């Protein structure tokens, strides 16, 4: 049995590939390498460069490798870009996922794990959000993922395929063994931006808004270590293989940190100060987005191992340093 990981050359996908290989699984990666990197794919995994909507290619991969599960990460993930070019997001995230599900059904793949997002909830309150909260995506990105969840639900009712959709909160950190990490240039995510600033790759960074209704006035997010997220997928795979029913579950730690707390943690990890400027709110940011993750803990038997902001930041900073070396070797 082999697991097909789409988007396995990307940030979360490349961690998933290591997680599966470490657990003794056989893995094939399908990635267009549009934003991912060939070097990010573990050498023990087979890499096929191609598109998830290429029915013939995907069918061939499934048959040749006896694929019994697809973990689908491939997709576009930049929220403002999805606002500027919604149809590209509905094409890349929704239409292509539809085609992939269709191929999975046609080829008799029984298990499907889908990377969804907290963006399906829209603006959450300060309280941790449960899976049965109101679904009100505020961006084409969030809606493109929610539509995919719904397609999976309906396909699961009509066909012999069971799925797990995991709604990620703020994924951060890097492989503690330094094998992969967030490598996309021009990243906008807070922890990566702060690490880049600490290392002098950016002259300064900004805090987007200090007048939110939160304890210190800056936004709160539930930061989850990418390795814990990969572990949740592996447990979801085990559960599906053991006959578990389809499931939609949040992946976060159930508590939040403010932007200022994150920056303090990066200062601690770096050991020195760096230039942080207070700025205006960024359009579209919710004051707080925190998961209620009881369902994942109960259904998947998921016990996070790296639920510690300093640990997340240390791993992110260590990866940022490795990336500097990699890039200077390549240039
Ligand atoms: N943020 C910030 N400065 C930055 C990047 C992000 O103040 O350079 C804030 C952002 O406004 C949000 C939080 O950090 O409140 C997390 O943002 P990120 O883009 O990492 O993830 P999001 O929650 O938007 O998916």
mmCIF file of C-alpha atoms and ligand atoms in Angstrom:
data_model
loop_
_atom_site.group_PDB
_atom_site.id
_atom_site.type_symbol
_atom_site.label_atom_id
_atom_site.label_comp_id
_atom_site.label_asym_id
_atom_site.label_seq_id
_atom_site.Cartn_x
_atom_site.Cartn_y
_atom_site.Cartn_z
ATOM 1 C CA UNK A 1 0.000 0.000 0.000
ATOM 2 C CA UNK A 2 1.237 3.427 -0.906
ATOM 3 C CA UNK A 3 0.132 6.900 0.126
ATOM 4 C CA UNK A 4 -0.120 9.539 -2.602
ATOM 5 C CA UNK A 5 0.774 12.982 -1.253
ATOM 6 C CA UNK A 6 -0.188 15.829 -3.579
ATOM 7 C CA UNK A 7 1.755 19.023 -2.972
ATOM 8 C CA UNK A 8 4.433 16.950 -1.244
ATOM 9 C CA UNK A 9 7.163 19.401 -2.292
ATOM 10 C CA UNK A 10 5.468 22.241 -0.404
ATOM 11 C CA UNK A 11 5.695 23.373 3.197
ATOM 12 C CA UNK A 12 3.206 21.118 4.968
ATOM 13 C CA UNK A 13 3.335 18.384 2.318
ATOM 14 C CA UNK A 14 7.086 17.901 2.651
ATOM 15 C CA UNK A 15 6.711 17.442 6.433
ATOM 16 C CA UNK A 16 3.937 14.919 5.787
ATOM 17 C CA UNK A 17 6.205 12.915 3.512
ATOM 18 C CA UNK A 18 8.852 12.656 6.248
ATOM 19 C CA UNK A 19 6.200 11.779 8.827
ATOM 20 C CA UNK A 20 4.950 8.912 6.645
ATOM 21 C CA UNK A 21 8.426 7.642 5.765
ATOM 22 C CA UNK A 22 9.449 7.749 9.435
ATOM 23 C CA UNK A 23 6.405 5.558 10.133
ATOM 24 C CA UNK A 24 7.511 3.046 7.480
ATOM 25 C CA UNK A 25 4.972 3.980 4.788
ATOM 26 C CA UNK A 26 5.652 3.908 1.071
ATOM 27 C CA UNK A 27 5.061 7.369 -0.431
ATOM 28 C CA UNK A 28 4.599 8.830 -3.891
ATOM 29 C CA UNK A 29 4.496 12.613 -4.306
ATOM 30 C CA UNK A 30 2.644 14.439 -7.062
ATOM 31 C CA UNK A 31 3.641 18.095 -7.343
ATOM 32 C CA UNK A 32 3.811 20.633 -10.192
ATOM 33 C CA UNK A 33 6.780 22.310 -8.499
ATOM 34 C CA UNK A 34 5.086 25.662 -9.093
ATOM 35 C CA UNK A 35 5.746 26.779 -5.514
ATOM 36 C CA UNK A 36 7.320 23.626 -4.055
ATOM 37 C CA UNK A 37 10.926 22.478 -4.337
ATOM 38 C CA UNK A 38 12.305 19.204 -5.601
ATOM 39 C CA UNK A 39 14.931 19.239 -2.824
ATOM 40 C CA UNK A 40 12.163 19.409 -0.214
ATOM 41 C CA UNK A 41 10.921 15.939 -1.188
ATOM 42 C CA UNK A 42 12.542 13.223 0.907
ATOM 43 C CA UNK A 43 14.768 11.085 -1.336
ATOM 44 C CA UNK A 44 13.003 7.860 -0.229
ATOM 45 C CA UNK A 45 9.724 9.128 -1.721
ATOM 46 C CA UNK A 46 8.974 8.815 -5.421
ATOM 47 C CA UNK A 47 8.384 12.249 -7.001
ATOM 48 C CA UNK A 48 6.143 12.661 -10.034
ATOM 49 C CA UNK A 49 6.059 16.177 -11.477
ATOM 50 C CA UNK A 50 2.548 16.841 -12.712
ATOM 51 C CA UNK A 51 -0.937 18.155 -12.075
ATOM 52 C CA UNK A 52 -3.579 16.686 -9.755
ATOM 53 C CA UNK A 53 -6.202 17.283 -12.451
ATOM 54 C CA UNK A 54 -4.337 15.119 -14.982
ATOM 55 C CA UNK A 55 -6.695 12.154 -14.821
ATOM 56 C CA UNK A 56 -4.532 9.777 -16.830
ATOM 57 C CA UNK A 57 -1.386 10.564 -14.887
ATOM 58 C CA UNK A 58 -3.074 10.257 -11.495
ATOM 59 C CA UNK A 59 -4.827 7.036 -12.538
ATOM 60 C CA UNK A 60 -1.504 5.589 -13.644
ATOM 61 C CA UNK A 61 0.189 6.587 -10.366
ATOM 62 C CA UNK A 62 -2.625 4.984 -8.348
ATOM 63 C CA UNK A 63 -2.486 1.721 -10.299
ATOM 64 C CA UNK A 64 1.306 1.470 -10.541
ATOM 65 C CA UNK A 65 1.828 2.107 -6.833
ATOM 66 C CA UNK A 66 -1.263 0.410 -5.334
ATOM 67 C CA UNK A 67 -2.306 3.693 -3.731
ATOM 68 C CA UNK A 68 -4.870 3.193 -0.938
ATOM 69 C CA UNK A 69 -4.902 6.775 0.354
ATOM 70 C CA UNK A 70 -4.531 10.265 -1.034
ATOM 71 C CA UNK A 71 -3.432 13.139 1.180
ATOM 72 C CA UNK A 72 -4.250 16.251 -0.801
ATOM 73 C CA UNK A 73 -2.213 19.390 -0.029
ATOM 74 C CA UNK A 74 -1.725 20.809 -3.522
ATOM 75 C CA UNK A 75 -3.462 24.151 -3.861
ATOM 76 C CA UNK A 76 -3.105 27.898 -3.645
ATOM 77 C CA UNK A 77 -2.995 29.441 -0.188
ATOM 78 C CA UNK A 78 -2.609 33.221 -0.356
ATOM 79 C CA UNK A 79 -5.799 34.867 0.908
ATOM 80 C CA UNK A 80 -5.362 38.366 -0.677
ATOM 81 C CA UNK A 81 -4.385 36.748 -3.978
ATOM 82 C CA UNK A 82 -7.655 34.798 -3.856
ATOM 83 C CA UNK A 83 -9.558 38.079 -3.475
ATOM 84 C CA UNK A 84 -7.763 39.569 -6.488
ATOM 85 C CA UNK A 85 -8.116 36.458 -8.656
ATOM 86 C CA UNK A 86 -10.994 34.356 -7.312
ATOM 87 C CA UNK A 87 -11.511 32.304 -10.443
ATOM 88 C CA UNK A 88 -7.907 31.089 -10.330
ATOM 89 C CA UNK A 89 -8.551 29.878 -6.777
ATOM 90 C CA UNK A 90 -11.794 28.151 -7.690
ATOM 91 C CA UNK A 91 -9.963 26.505 -10.578
ATOM 92 C CA UNK A 92 -6.840 25.484 -8.693
ATOM 93 C CA UNK A 93 -8.412 24.562 -5.364
ATOM 94 C CA UNK A 94 -11.986 23.578 -6.162
ATOM 95 C CA UNK A 95 -12.150 22.342 -9.773
ATOM 96 C CA UNK A 96 -8.898 20.435 -9.578
ATOM 97 C CA UNK A 97 -9.877 18.883 -6.271
ATOM 98 C CA UNK A 98 -13.144 17.797 -7.890
ATOM 99 C CA UNK A 99 -11.218 16.083 -10.664
ATOM 100 C CA UNK A 100 -8.875 14.434 -8.171
ATOM 101 C CA UNK A 101 -11.790 13.113 -6.100
ATOM 102 C CA UNK A 102 -13.391 11.797 -9.296
ATOM 103 C CA UNK A 103 -10.189 9.987 -10.228
ATOM 104 C CA UNK A 104 -9.919 8.574 -6.689
ATOM 105 C CA UNK A 105 -13.493 7.259 -6.913
ATOM 106 C CA UNK A 106 -12.947 5.839 -10.406
ATOM 107 C CA UNK A 107 -9.773 4.063 -9.353
ATOM 108 C CA UNK A 108 -11.319 2.759 -6.128
ATOM 109 C CA UNK A 109 -9.046 4.630 -3.694
ATOM 110 C CA UNK A 110 -10.892 4.203 -0.383
ATOM 111 C CA UNK A 111 -9.292 6.942 1.736
ATOM 112 C CA UNK A 112 -8.877 10.665 1.172
ATOM 113 C CA UNK A 113 -7.394 13.236 3.547
ATOM 114 C CA UNK A 114 -7.944 16.863 2.700
ATOM 115 C CA UNK A 115 -6.140 19.979 3.865
ATOM 116 C CA UNK A 116 -8.810 22.466 4.846
ATOM 117 C CA UNK A 117 -8.569 25.664 6.818
ATOM 118 C CA UNK A 118 -9.895 27.746 9.689
ATOM 119 C CA UNK A 119 -10.742 30.291 6.968
ATOM 120 C CA UNK A 120 -14.009 28.366 6.440
ATOM 121 C CA UNK A 121 -15.315 29.998 9.648
ATOM 122 C CA UNK A 122 -14.735 33.596 8.707
ATOM 123 C CA UNK A 123 -14.329 36.037 11.581
ATOM 124 C CA UNK A 124 -14.297 33.994 14.751
ATOM 125 C CA UNK A 125 -14.724 35.481 18.212
ATOM 126 C CA UNK A 126 -12.315 35.263 21.139
ATOM 127 C CA UNK A 127 -13.803 31.895 22.102
ATOM 128 C CA UNK A 128 -12.249 28.722 20.619
ATOM 129 C CA UNK A 129 -14.241 27.750 17.540
ATOM 130 C CA UNK A 130 -15.839 24.315 17.177
ATOM 131 C CA UNK A 131 -16.436 22.432 13.956
ATOM 132 C CA UNK A 132 -20.181 23.064 14.161
ATOM 133 C CA UNK A 133 -19.720 26.853 14.287
ATOM 134 C CA UNK A 134 -21.241 28.944 11.524
ATOM 135 C CA UNK A 135 -19.418 28.504 8.225
ATOM 136 C CA UNK A 136 -18.924 31.906 6.623
ATOM 137 C CA UNK A 137 -15.682 32.152 4.652
ATOM 138 C CA UNK A 138 -14.651 35.736 4.027
ATOM 139 C CA UNK A 139 -12.380 35.042 1.073
ATOM 140 C CA UNK A 140 -12.482 33.001 -2.125
ATOM 141 C CA UNK A 141 -9.638 30.988 -0.565
ATOM 142 C CA UNK A 142 -11.816 29.929 2.384
ATOM 143 C CA UNK A 143 -14.781 29.225 0.133
ATOM 144 C CA UNK A 144 -12.673 27.250 -2.354
ATOM 145 C CA UNK A 145 -11.687 24.931 0.518
ATOM 146 C CA UNK A 146 -15.204 24.717 1.956
ATOM 147 C CA UNK A 147 -16.614 23.729 -1.439
ATOM 148 C CA UNK A 148 -14.037 20.956 -1.576
ATOM 149 C CA UNK A 149 -15.133 19.736 1.850
ATOM 150 C CA UNK A 150 -18.714 19.621 0.603
ATOM 151 C CA UNK A 151 -17.767 17.736 -2.547
ATOM 152 C CA UNK A 152 -16.002 15.171 -0.398
ATOM 153 C CA UNK A 153 -19.044 14.871 1.858
ATOM 154 C CA UNK A 154 -21.354 14.215 -1.080
ATOM 155 C CA UNK A 155 -18.910 11.883 -2.835
ATOM 156 C CA UNK A 156 -18.565 9.981 0.433
ATOM 157 C CA UNK A 157 -22.341 9.520 0.613
ATOM 158 C CA UNK A 158 -22.605 8.361 -2.995
ATOM 159 C CA UNK A 159 -19.435 6.302 -3.413
ATOM 160 C CA UNK A 160 -17.089 3.985 -1.612
ATOM 161 C CA UNK A 161 -14.705 6.644 -0.331
ATOM 162 C CA UNK A 162 -14.210 7.885 3.215
ATOM 163 C CA UNK A 163 -12.439 11.122 4.002
ATOM 164 C CA UNK A 164 -11.003 13.293 6.723
ATOM 165 C CA UNK A 165 -10.859 17.062 6.267
ATOM 166 C CA UNK A 166 -8.547 18.799 8.716
ATOM 167 C CA UNK A 167 -9.105 22.505 9.256
ATOM 168 C CA UNK A 168 -5.718 24.020 9.974
ATOM 169 C CA UNK A 169 -5.227 27.022 12.181
ATOM 170 C CA UNK A 170 -1.860 28.898 11.981
ATOM 171 C CA UNK A 171 0.719 26.370 10.911
ATOM 172 C CA UNK A 172 4.301 27.298 11.770
ATOM 173 C CA UNK A 173 7.674 25.868 12.755
ATOM 174 C CA UNK A 174 9.773 23.362 10.870
ATOM 175 C CA UNK A 175 10.953 19.782 11.060
ATOM 176 C CA UNK A 176 12.847 19.509 14.387
ATOM 177 C CA UNK A 177 15.498 17.453 12.545
ATOM 178 C CA UNK A 178 16.025 20.324 10.089
ATOM 179 C CA UNK A 179 15.097 18.268 7.015
ATOM 180 C CA UNK A 180 12.476 20.690 5.665
ATOM 181 C CA UNK A 181 10.650 23.892 6.550
ATOM 182 C CA UNK A 182 8.759 26.885 5.170
ATOM 183 C CA UNK A 183 10.827 27.946 2.159
ATOM 184 C CA UNK A 184 8.540 30.061 -0.023
ATOM 185 C CA UNK A 185 10.121 33.411 -0.882
ATOM 186 C CA UNK A 186 8.084 36.488 0.022
ATOM 187 C CA UNK A 187 6.187 34.719 2.792
ATOM 188 C CA UNK A 188 3.641 36.775 4.713
ATOM 189 C CA UNK A 189 3.151 34.593 7.785
ATOM 190 C CA UNK A 190 3.995 36.205 11.080
ATOM 191 C CA UNK A 191 6.512 33.744 12.533
ATOM 192 C CA UNK A 192 8.420 33.475 9.273
ATOM 193 C CA UNK A 193 8.416 37.247 8.776
ATOM 194 C CA UNK A 194 9.704 37.771 12.325
ATOM 195 C CA UNK A 195 12.469 35.170 11.875
ATOM 196 C CA UNK A 196 13.489 36.739 8.558
ATOM 197 C CA UNK A 197 13.643 40.152 10.216
ATOM 198 C CA UNK A 198 15.711 38.824 13.123
ATOM 199 C CA UNK A 199 18.200 37.336 10.653
ATOM 200 C CA UNK A 200 18.459 40.585 8.710
ATOM 201 C CA UNK A 201 16.665 39.321 5.595
ATOM 202 C CA UNK A 202 14.181 42.180 6.067
ATOM 203 C CA UNK A 203 15.108 45.611 7.422
ATOM 204 C CA UNK A 204 12.059 45.733 9.714
ATOM 205 C CA UNK A 205 8.648 44.225 10.264
ATOM 206 C CA UNK A 206 5.274 45.657 11.169
ATOM 207 C CA UNK A 207 2.644 44.751 13.723
ATOM 208 C CA UNK A 208 -0.630 44.984 11.831
ATOM 209 C CA UNK A 209 -2.949 46.740 14.272
ATOM 210 C CA UNK A 210 -2.672 47.449 17.994
ATOM 211 C CA UNK A 211 -6.283 48.428 18.714
ATOM 212 C CA UNK A 212 -8.035 45.053 18.568
ATOM 213 C CA UNK A 213 -10.328 43.975 21.431
ATOM 214 C CA UNK A 214 -7.707 41.543 22.778
ATOM 215 C CA UNK A 215 -5.655 41.688 25.999
ATOM 216 C CA UNK A 216 -2.700 43.553 24.408
ATOM 217 C CA UNK A 217 -4.544 45.032 21.415
ATOM 218 C CA UNK A 218 -2.883 42.794 18.794
ATOM 219 C CA UNK A 219 -4.480 39.865 16.983
ATOM 220 C CA UNK A 220 -4.507 36.406 18.521
ATOM 221 C CA UNK A 221 -3.939 33.189 16.607
ATOM 222 C CA UNK A 222 -3.633 29.508 17.433
ATOM 223 C CA UNK A 223 -0.139 28.586 16.192
ATOM 224 C CA UNK A 224 0.343 24.872 15.606
ATOM 225 C CA UNK A 225 3.682 23.164 14.962
ATOM 226 C CA UNK A 226 3.793 21.677 11.472
ATOM 227 C CA UNK A 227 5.074 18.352 12.862
ATOM 228 C CA UNK A 228 2.031 18.013 15.126
ATOM 229 C CA UNK A 229 -0.135 18.764 12.112
ATOM 230 C CA UNK A 230 1.588 16.048 10.067
ATOM 231 C CA UNK A 231 1.100 13.633 12.975
ATOM 232 C CA UNK A 232 -2.644 14.415 12.983
ATOM 233 C CA UNK A 233 -2.802 13.404 9.301
ATOM 234 C CA UNK A 234 -0.971 10.148 9.989
ATOM 235 C CA UNK A 235 -3.447 9.349 12.771
ATOM 236 C CA UNK A 236 -6.316 10.237 10.439
ATOM 237 C CA UNK A 237 -4.903 7.782 7.911
ATOM 238 C CA UNK A 238 -4.671 5.031 10.541
ATOM 239 C CA UNK A 239 -8.223 5.728 11.611
ATOM 240 C CA UNK A 240 -9.604 5.577 8.071
ATOM 241 C CA UNK A 241 -7.723 2.347 7.370
ATOM 242 C CA UNK A 242 -9.215 0.890 10.562
ATOM 243 C CA UNK A 243 -12.696 1.628 9.187
ATOM 244 C CA UNK A 244 -13.295 5.034 10.784
ATOM 245 C CA UNK A 245 -16.112 7.155 9.416
ATOM 246 C CA UNK A 246 -15.565 10.377 7.523
ATOM 247 C CA UNK A 247 -14.618 13.272 9.760
ATOM 248 C CA UNK A 248 -14.068 17.028 9.689
ATOM 249 C CA UNK A 249 -11.837 18.224 12.530
ATOM 250 C CA UNK A 250 -9.966 21.333 13.629
ATOM 251 C CA UNK A 251 -6.199 21.228 14.032
ATOM 252 C CA UNK A 252 -4.938 23.781 16.518
ATOM 253 C CA UNK A 253 -3.897 23.757 20.161
ATOM 254 C CA UNK A 254 -7.013 25.469 21.561
ATOM 255 C CA UNK A 255 -5.172 28.513 22.846
ATOM 256 C CA UNK A 256 -3.919 31.654 21.191
ATOM 257 C CA UNK A 257 -0.944 34.000 21.287
ATOM 258 C CA UNK A 258 -0.913 37.659 20.363
ATOM 259 C CA UNK A 259 1.328 39.150 17.674
ATOM 260 C CA UNK A 260 3.409 40.813 20.405
ATOM 261 C CA UNK A 261 3.818 37.521 22.275
ATOM 262 C CA UNK A 262 5.048 35.865 19.088
ATOM 263 C CA UNK A 263 7.569 38.648 18.479
ATOM 264 C CA UNK A 264 8.786 38.365 22.088
ATOM 265 C CA UNK A 265 9.310 34.661 21.561
ATOM 266 C CA UNK A 266 11.382 35.335 18.410
ATOM 267 C CA UNK A 267 13.459 37.872 20.371
ATOM 268 C CA UNK A 268 14.088 35.227 23.056
ATOM 269 C CA UNK A 269 15.078 32.612 20.464
ATOM 270 C CA UNK A 270 17.316 35.033 18.570
ATOM 271 C CA UNK A 271 18.826 36.526 21.711
ATOM 272 C CA UNK A 272 18.795 40.068 20.351
ATOM 273 C CA UNK A 273 16.331 42.769 19.386
ATOM 274 C CA UNK A 274 15.270 43.621 15.839
ATOM 275 C CA UNK A 275 13.273 46.428 14.255
ATOM 276 C CA UNK A 276 9.525 46.043 14.884
ATOM 277 C CA UNK A 277 7.180 48.912 13.990
ATOM 278 C CA UNK A 278 3.596 49.370 15.051
ATOM 279 C CA UNK A 279 1.393 49.695 11.987
ATOM 280 C CA UNK A 280 -2.211 49.874 10.858
ATOM 281 C CA UNK A 281 -4.600 46.971 10.730
ATOM 282 C CA UNK A 282 -4.268 44.672 7.733
ATOM 283 C CA UNK A 283 -7.609 44.492 5.895
ATOM 284 C CA UNK A 284 -9.526 41.295 6.531
ATOM 285 C CA UNK A 285 -7.779 40.244 9.764
ATOM 286 C CA UNK A 286 -10.030 38.878 12.505
ATOM 287 C CA UNK A 287 -9.189 39.855 16.103
ATOM 288 C CA UNK A 288 -8.814 36.248 17.226
ATOM 289 C CA UNK A 289 -8.948 32.811 15.634
ATOM 290 C CA UNK A 290 -8.488 29.940 18.057
ATOM 291 C CA UNK A 291 -9.438 26.291 17.594
ATOM 292 C CA UNK A 292 -11.451 24.063 19.803
ATOM 293 C CA UNK A 293 -9.562 20.848 19.026
ATOM 294 C CA UNK A 294 -11.354 18.402 21.316
ATOM 295 C CA UNK A 295 -12.718 16.459 18.350
ATOM 296 C CA UNK A 296 -9.287 15.774 16.798
ATOM 297 C CA UNK A 297 -7.923 14.753 20.181
ATOM 298 C CA UNK A 298 -10.833 12.383 20.807
ATOM 299 C CA UNK A 299 -11.389 10.931 17.334
ATOM 300 C CA UNK A 300 -7.783 10.749 16.153
ATOM 301 C CA UNK A 301 -6.193 10.108 19.547
ATOM 302 C CA UNK A 302 -4.068 13.154 18.765
ATOM 303 C CA UNK A 303 -1.828 14.404 21.551
ATOM 304 C CA UNK A 304 0.278 17.333 20.368
ATOM 305 C CA UNK A 305 3.989 17.005 21.181
ATOM 306 C CA UNK A 306 5.120 20.560 20.450
ATOM 307 C CA UNK A 307 2.438 22.718 21.982
ATOM 308 C CA UNK A 308 4.886 25.433 23.034
ATOM 309 C CA UNK A 309 5.358 28.753 21.247
ATOM 310 C CA UNK A 310 9.092 28.904 22.012
ATOM 311 C CA UNK A 311 9.593 25.435 20.522
ATOM 312 C CA UNK A 312 7.729 26.420 17.354
ATOM 313 C CA UNK A 313 9.744 29.611 17.030
ATOM 314 C CA UNK A 314 13.067 27.875 17.734
ATOM 315 C CA UNK A 315 12.411 25.354 14.962
ATOM 316 C CA UNK A 316 11.294 28.116 12.572
ATOM 317 C CA UNK A 317 14.423 30.152 13.288
ATOM 318 C CA UNK A 318 16.699 27.127 12.939
ATOM 319 C CA UNK A 319 15.131 26.411 9.543
ATOM 320 C CA UNK A 320 15.505 30.035 8.467
ATOM 321 C CA UNK A 321 19.239 29.730 9.188
ATOM 322 C CA UNK A 322 19.488 26.476 7.200
ATOM 323 C CA UNK A 323 17.656 28.161 4.340
ATOM 324 C CA UNK A 324 20.167 31.023 4.344
ATOM 325 C CA UNK A 325 22.988 28.511 3.926
ATOM 326 C CA UNK A 326 21.121 26.584 1.218
ATOM 327 C CA UNK A 327 20.422 29.749 -0.749
ATOM 328 C CA UNK A 328 23.973 31.080 -0.461
ATOM 329 C CA UNK A 329 25.326 27.715 -1.667
ATOM 330 C CA UNK A 330 22.979 27.843 -4.647
ATOM 331 C CA UNK A 331 23.757 31.453 -5.596
HETATM 332 N N1 LIG B 1 0.971 39.888 11.277
HETATM 333 C C1 LIG B 1 1.676 41.043 11.606
HETATM 334 N N2 LIG B 1 2.787 41.364 10.865
HETATM 335 C C2 LIG B 1 3.234 40.592 9.826
HETATM 336 C C3 LIG B 1 2.521 39.421 9.499
HETATM 337 C C4 LIG B 1 1.390 39.108 10.245
HETATM 338 O O1 LIG B 1 1.305 41.770 12.526
HETATM 339 O O2 LIG B 1 4.234 40.949 9.185
HETATM 340 C C5 LIG B 1 -0.227 39.516 12.050
HETATM 341 C C6 LIG B 1 -1.499 39.445 11.217
HETATM 342 O O3 LIG B 1 -2.103 40.716 11.152
HETATM 343 C C7 LIG B 1 -2.311 38.436 11.987
HETATM 344 C C8 LIG B 1 -1.272 37.528 12.624
HETATM 345 O O4 LIG B 1 -0.031 38.232 12.566
HETATM 346 O O5 LIG B 1 -3.005 39.068 13.043
HETATM 347 C C9 LIG B 1 -1.110 36.211 11.869
HETATM 348 O O6 LIG B 1 -0.983 36.506 10.499
HETATM 349 P P1 LIG B 1 -0.515 35.432 9.440
HETATM 350 O O7 LIG B 1 -0.412 36.106 8.121
HETATM 351 O O8 LIG B 1 0.687 34.725 9.961
HETATM 352 O O9 LIG B 1 -1.671 34.334 9.424
HETATM 353 P P2 LIG B 1 -3.267 34.485 9.209
HETATM 354 O O10 LIG B 1 -3.858 34.378 10.569
HETATM 355 O O11 LIG B 1 -3.526 35.791 8.533
HETATM 356 O O12 LIG B 1 -3.596 33.307 8.370
#
